[in-house]
mmCIF file of C-alpha atoms in Angstrom:
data_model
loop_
_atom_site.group_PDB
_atom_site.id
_atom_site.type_symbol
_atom_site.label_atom_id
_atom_site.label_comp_id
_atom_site.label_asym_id
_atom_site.label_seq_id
_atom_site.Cartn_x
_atom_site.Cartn_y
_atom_site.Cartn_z
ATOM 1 C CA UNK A 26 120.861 123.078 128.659
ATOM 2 C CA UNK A 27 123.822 120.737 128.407
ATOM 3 C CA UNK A 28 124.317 120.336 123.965
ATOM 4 C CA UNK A 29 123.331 117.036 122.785
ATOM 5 C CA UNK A 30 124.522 114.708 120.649
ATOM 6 C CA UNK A 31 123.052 115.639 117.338
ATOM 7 C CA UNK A 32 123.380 119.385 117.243
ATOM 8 C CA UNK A 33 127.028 119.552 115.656
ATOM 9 C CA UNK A 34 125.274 117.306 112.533
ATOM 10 C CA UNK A 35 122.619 119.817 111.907
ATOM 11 C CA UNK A 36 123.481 123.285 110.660
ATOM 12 C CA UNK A 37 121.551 125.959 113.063
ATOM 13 C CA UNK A 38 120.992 127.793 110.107
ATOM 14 C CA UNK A 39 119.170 125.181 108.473
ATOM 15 C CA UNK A 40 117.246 124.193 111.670
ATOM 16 C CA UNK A 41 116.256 127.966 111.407
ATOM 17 C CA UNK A 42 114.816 127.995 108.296
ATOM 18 C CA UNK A 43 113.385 124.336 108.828
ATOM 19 C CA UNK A 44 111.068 125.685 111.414
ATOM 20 C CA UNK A 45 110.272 129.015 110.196
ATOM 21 C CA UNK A 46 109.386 127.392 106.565
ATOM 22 C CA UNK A 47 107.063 125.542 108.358
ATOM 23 C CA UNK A 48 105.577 128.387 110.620
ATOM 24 C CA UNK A 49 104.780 130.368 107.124
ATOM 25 C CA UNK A 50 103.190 127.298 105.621
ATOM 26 C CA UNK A 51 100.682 127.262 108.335
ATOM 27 C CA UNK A 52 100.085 130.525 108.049
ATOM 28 C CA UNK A 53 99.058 130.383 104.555
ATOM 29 C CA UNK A 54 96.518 127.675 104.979
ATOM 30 C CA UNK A 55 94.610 129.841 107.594
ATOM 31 C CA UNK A 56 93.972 127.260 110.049
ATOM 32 C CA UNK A 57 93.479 127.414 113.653
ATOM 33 C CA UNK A 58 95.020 124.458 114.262
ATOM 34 C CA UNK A 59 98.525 123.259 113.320
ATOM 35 C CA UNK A 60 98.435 120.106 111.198
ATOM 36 C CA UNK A 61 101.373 117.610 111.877
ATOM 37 C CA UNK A 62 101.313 115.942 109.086
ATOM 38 C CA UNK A 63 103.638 114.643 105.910
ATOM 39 C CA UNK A 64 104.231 117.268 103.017
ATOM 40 C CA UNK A 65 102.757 116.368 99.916
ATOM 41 C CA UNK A 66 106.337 116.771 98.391
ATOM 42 C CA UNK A 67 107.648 113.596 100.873
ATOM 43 C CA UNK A 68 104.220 111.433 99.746
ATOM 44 C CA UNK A 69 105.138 112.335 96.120
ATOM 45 C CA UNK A 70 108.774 111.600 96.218
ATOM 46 C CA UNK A 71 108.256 107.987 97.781
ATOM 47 C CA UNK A 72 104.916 106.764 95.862
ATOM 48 C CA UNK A 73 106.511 108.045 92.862
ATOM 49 C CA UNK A 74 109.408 105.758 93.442
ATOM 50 C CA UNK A 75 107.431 102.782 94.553
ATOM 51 C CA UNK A 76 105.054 102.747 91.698
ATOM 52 C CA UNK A 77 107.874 102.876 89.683
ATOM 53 C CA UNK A 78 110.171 100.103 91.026
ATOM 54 C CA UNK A 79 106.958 97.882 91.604
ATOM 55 C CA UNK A 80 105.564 98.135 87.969
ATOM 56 C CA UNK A 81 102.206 98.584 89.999
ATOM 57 C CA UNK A 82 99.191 100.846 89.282
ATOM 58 C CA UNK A 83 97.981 103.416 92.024
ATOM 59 C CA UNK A 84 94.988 100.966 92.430
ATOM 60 C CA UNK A 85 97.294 97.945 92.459
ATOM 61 C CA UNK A 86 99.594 99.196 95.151
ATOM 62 C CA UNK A 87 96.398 100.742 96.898
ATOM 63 C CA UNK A 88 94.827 97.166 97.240
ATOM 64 C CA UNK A 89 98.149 95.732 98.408
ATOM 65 C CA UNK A 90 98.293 98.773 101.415
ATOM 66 C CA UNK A 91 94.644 97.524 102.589
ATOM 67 C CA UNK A 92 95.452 94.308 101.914
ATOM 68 C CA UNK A 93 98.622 94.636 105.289
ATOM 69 C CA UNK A 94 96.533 96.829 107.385
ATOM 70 C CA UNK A 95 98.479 99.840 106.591
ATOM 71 C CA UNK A 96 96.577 102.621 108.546
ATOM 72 C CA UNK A 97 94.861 105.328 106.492
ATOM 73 C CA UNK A 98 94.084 102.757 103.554
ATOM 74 C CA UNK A 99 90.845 101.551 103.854
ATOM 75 C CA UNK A 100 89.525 101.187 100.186
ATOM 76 C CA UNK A 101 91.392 99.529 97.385
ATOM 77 C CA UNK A 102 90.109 101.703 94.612
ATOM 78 C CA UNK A 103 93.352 103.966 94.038
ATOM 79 C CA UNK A 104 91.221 107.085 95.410
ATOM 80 C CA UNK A 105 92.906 107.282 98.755
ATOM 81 C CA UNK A 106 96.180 107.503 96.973
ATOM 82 C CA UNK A 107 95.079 110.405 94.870
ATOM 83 C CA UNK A 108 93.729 111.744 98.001
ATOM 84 C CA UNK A 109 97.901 111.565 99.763
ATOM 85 C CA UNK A 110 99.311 112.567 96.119
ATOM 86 C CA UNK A 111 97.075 115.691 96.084
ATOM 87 C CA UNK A 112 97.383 116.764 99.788
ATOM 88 C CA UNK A 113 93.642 116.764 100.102
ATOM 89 C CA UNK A 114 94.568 114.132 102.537
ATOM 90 C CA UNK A 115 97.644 114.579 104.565
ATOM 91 C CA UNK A 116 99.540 111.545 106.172
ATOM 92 C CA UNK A 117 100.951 110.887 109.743
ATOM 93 C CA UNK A 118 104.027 110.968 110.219
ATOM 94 C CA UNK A 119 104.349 107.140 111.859
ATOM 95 C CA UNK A 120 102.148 105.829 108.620
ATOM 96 C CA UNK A 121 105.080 107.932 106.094
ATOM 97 C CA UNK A 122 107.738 105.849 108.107
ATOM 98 C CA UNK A 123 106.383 102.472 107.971
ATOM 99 C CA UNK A 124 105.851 102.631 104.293
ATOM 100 C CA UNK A 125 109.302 104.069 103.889
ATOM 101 C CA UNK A 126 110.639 101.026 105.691
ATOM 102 C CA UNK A 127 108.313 98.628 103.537
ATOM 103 C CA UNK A 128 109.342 99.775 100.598
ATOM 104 C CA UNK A 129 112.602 99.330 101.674
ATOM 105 C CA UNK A 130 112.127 95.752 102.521
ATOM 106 C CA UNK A 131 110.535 94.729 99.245
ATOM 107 C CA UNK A 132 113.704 96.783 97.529
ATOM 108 C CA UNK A 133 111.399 99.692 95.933
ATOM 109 C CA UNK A 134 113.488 102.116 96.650
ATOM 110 C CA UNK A 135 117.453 102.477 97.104
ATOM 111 C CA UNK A 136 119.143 102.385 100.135
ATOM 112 C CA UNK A 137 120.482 106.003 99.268
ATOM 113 C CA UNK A 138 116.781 107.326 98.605
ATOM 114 C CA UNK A 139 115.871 105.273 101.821
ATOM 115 C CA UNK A 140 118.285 107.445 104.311
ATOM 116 C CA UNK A 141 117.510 110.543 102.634
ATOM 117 C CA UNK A 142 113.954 110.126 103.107
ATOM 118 C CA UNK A 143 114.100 109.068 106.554
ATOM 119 C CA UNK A 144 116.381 112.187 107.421
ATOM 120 C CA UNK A 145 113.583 114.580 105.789
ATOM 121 C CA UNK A 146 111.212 112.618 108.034
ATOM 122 C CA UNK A 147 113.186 113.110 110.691
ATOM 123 C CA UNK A 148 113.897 116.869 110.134
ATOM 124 C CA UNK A 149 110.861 118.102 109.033
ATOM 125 C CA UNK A 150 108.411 116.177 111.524
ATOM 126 C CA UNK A 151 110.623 117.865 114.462
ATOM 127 C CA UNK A 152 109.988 121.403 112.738
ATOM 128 C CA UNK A 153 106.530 121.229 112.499
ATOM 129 C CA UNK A 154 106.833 120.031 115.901
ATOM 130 C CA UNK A 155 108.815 122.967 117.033
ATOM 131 C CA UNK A 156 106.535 125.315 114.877
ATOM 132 C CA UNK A 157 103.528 124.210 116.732
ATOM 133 C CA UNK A 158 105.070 124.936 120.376
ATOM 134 C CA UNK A 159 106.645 128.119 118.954
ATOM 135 C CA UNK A 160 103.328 129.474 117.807
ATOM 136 C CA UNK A 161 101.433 127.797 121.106
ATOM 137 C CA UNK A 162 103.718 129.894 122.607
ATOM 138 C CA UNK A 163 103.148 133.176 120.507
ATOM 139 C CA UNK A 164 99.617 133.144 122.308
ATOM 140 C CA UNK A 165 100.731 134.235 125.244
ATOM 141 C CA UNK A 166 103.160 137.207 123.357
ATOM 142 C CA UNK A 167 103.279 139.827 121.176
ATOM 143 C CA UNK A 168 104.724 138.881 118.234
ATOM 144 C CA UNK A 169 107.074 136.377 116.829
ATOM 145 C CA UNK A 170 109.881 138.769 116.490
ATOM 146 C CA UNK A 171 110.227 138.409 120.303
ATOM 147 C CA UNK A 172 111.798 135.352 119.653
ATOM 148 C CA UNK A 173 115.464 134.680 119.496
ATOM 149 C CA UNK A 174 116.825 132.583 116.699
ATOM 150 C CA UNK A 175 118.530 130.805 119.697
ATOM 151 C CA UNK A 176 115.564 129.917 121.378
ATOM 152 C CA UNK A 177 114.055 128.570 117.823
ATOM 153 C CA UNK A 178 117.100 126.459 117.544
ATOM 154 C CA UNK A 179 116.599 125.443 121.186
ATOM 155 C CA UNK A 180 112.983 124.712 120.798
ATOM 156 C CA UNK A 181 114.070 122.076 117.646
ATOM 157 C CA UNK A 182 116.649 120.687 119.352
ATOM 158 C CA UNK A 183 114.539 119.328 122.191
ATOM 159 C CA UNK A 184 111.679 118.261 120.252
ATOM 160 C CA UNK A 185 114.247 115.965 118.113
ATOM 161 C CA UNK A 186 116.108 114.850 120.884
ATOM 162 C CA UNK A 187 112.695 113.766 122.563
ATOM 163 C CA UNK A 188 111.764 111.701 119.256
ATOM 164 C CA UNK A 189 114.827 110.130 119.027
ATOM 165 C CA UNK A 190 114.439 108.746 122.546
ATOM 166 C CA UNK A 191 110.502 107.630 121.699
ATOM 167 C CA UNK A 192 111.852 106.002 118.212
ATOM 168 C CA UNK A 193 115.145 104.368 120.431
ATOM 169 C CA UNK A 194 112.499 103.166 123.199
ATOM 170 C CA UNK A 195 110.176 101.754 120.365
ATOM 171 C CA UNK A 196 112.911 100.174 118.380
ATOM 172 C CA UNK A 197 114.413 98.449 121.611
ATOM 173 C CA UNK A 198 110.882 97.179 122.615
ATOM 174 C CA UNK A 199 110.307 95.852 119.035
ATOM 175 C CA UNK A 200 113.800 93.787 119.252
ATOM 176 C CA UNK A 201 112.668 92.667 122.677
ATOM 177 C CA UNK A 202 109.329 91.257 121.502
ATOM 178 C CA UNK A 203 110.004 90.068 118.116
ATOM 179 C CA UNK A 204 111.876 86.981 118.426
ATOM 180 C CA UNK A 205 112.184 86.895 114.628
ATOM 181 C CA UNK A 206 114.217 90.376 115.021
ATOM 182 C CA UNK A 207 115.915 88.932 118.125
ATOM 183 C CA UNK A 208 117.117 86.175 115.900
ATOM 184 C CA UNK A 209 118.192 88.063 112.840
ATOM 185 C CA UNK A 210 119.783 90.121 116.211
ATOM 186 C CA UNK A 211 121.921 87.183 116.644
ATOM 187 C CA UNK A 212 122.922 86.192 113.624
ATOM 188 C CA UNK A 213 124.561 89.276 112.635
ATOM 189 C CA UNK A 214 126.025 89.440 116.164
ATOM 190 C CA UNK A 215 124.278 92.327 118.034
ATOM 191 C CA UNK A 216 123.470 91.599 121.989
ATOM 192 C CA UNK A 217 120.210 92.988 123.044
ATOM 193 C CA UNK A 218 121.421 94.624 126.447
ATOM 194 C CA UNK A 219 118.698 96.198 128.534
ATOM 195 C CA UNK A 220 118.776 99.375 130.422
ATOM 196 C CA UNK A 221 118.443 100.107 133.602
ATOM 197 C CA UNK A 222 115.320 101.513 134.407
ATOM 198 C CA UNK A 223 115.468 105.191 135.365
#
């Protein structure tokens, strides 16, 4: 496997521990079924911030969230918030991002908080990725100790190599749609180039 271009910014150590954090975490609910889904810790940091910045109420903010279609919020009465806050809901992953990026938009949180947040997003949606294979995987063995901390490390670098590709793809066909992005595109003097097809 030929190294790509983000493994000399991630420690292997921390990919390591990334993955198997998320492995035990699993474990301890007892579920079948791996969940993919935003730690309460993320939905705390961000709301907490928001509701902060915004001066709103859980119920205010909740109502705004129907009010654009956000998925998951169906009901403005603040209970669906709770529901994220207290992990007796979890979150998807896409839903986390597009409120990160809203909240960026409307200045509710910083733009340090901002890339921090969307590097844990990043990092920790590609080790519960990588958790879920490795333990898919475990079926068919005896244990995890057959695995190699290389091919954990492996297994992490391809699933975050493959979602960087789906959010480059999705970003590109956004700009190629959106002729208000295409224009904002042009103004700050960024050409739109498309690829080859493969």
């Amino acid at each position: 496997m030929q190294p790509s271009s983000f493994e000399s910014d991630i420690n292997p150590e921390e990919i390591f521990q990334l993955v198997f954090r998320e492995i035990e975490n699993h474990q301890e609910t007892g579920r079948k079924n791996f969940v993919v889904r935003v730690p309460v810790d993320l939905v705390e940091y961000l709301f907490s911030g928001i509701l902060q910045k915004s001066g709103m109420s859980k119920v205010a903010l909740e109502r705004l969230l129907t009010d654009l279609g956000i998925y998951g919020f169906k009901d403005a009465d603040g209970r669906i918030l709770r529901r994220y806050l207290s992990g007796q809901t979890r979150m998807a992953w896409d839903t986390y991002q597009r409120l990160l990026f809203w909240a960026l938009s409307k200045a509710w949180v910083s733009d340090w908080t901002f890339r921090d947040l969307l590097l844990r997003t990043y990092l920790r949606e590609a080790a519960q990725l990588s958790a879920r294979n490795i333990l898919n995987t475990l079926k068919r063995r005896v244990s995890i100790s057959d695995l190699t901390r290389e091919q954990v490390i492996e297994c992490f670098n391809e699933v975050y190599l493959l979602k960087q590709r789906e959010r480059e793809e999705t970003a590109l066909t956004r700009v190629r749609t959106d002729s208000e992005t295409r224009e904002l595109a042009r103004s700050l003097g960024l050409e739109i180039i498309d690829r080859p097809s493969s």
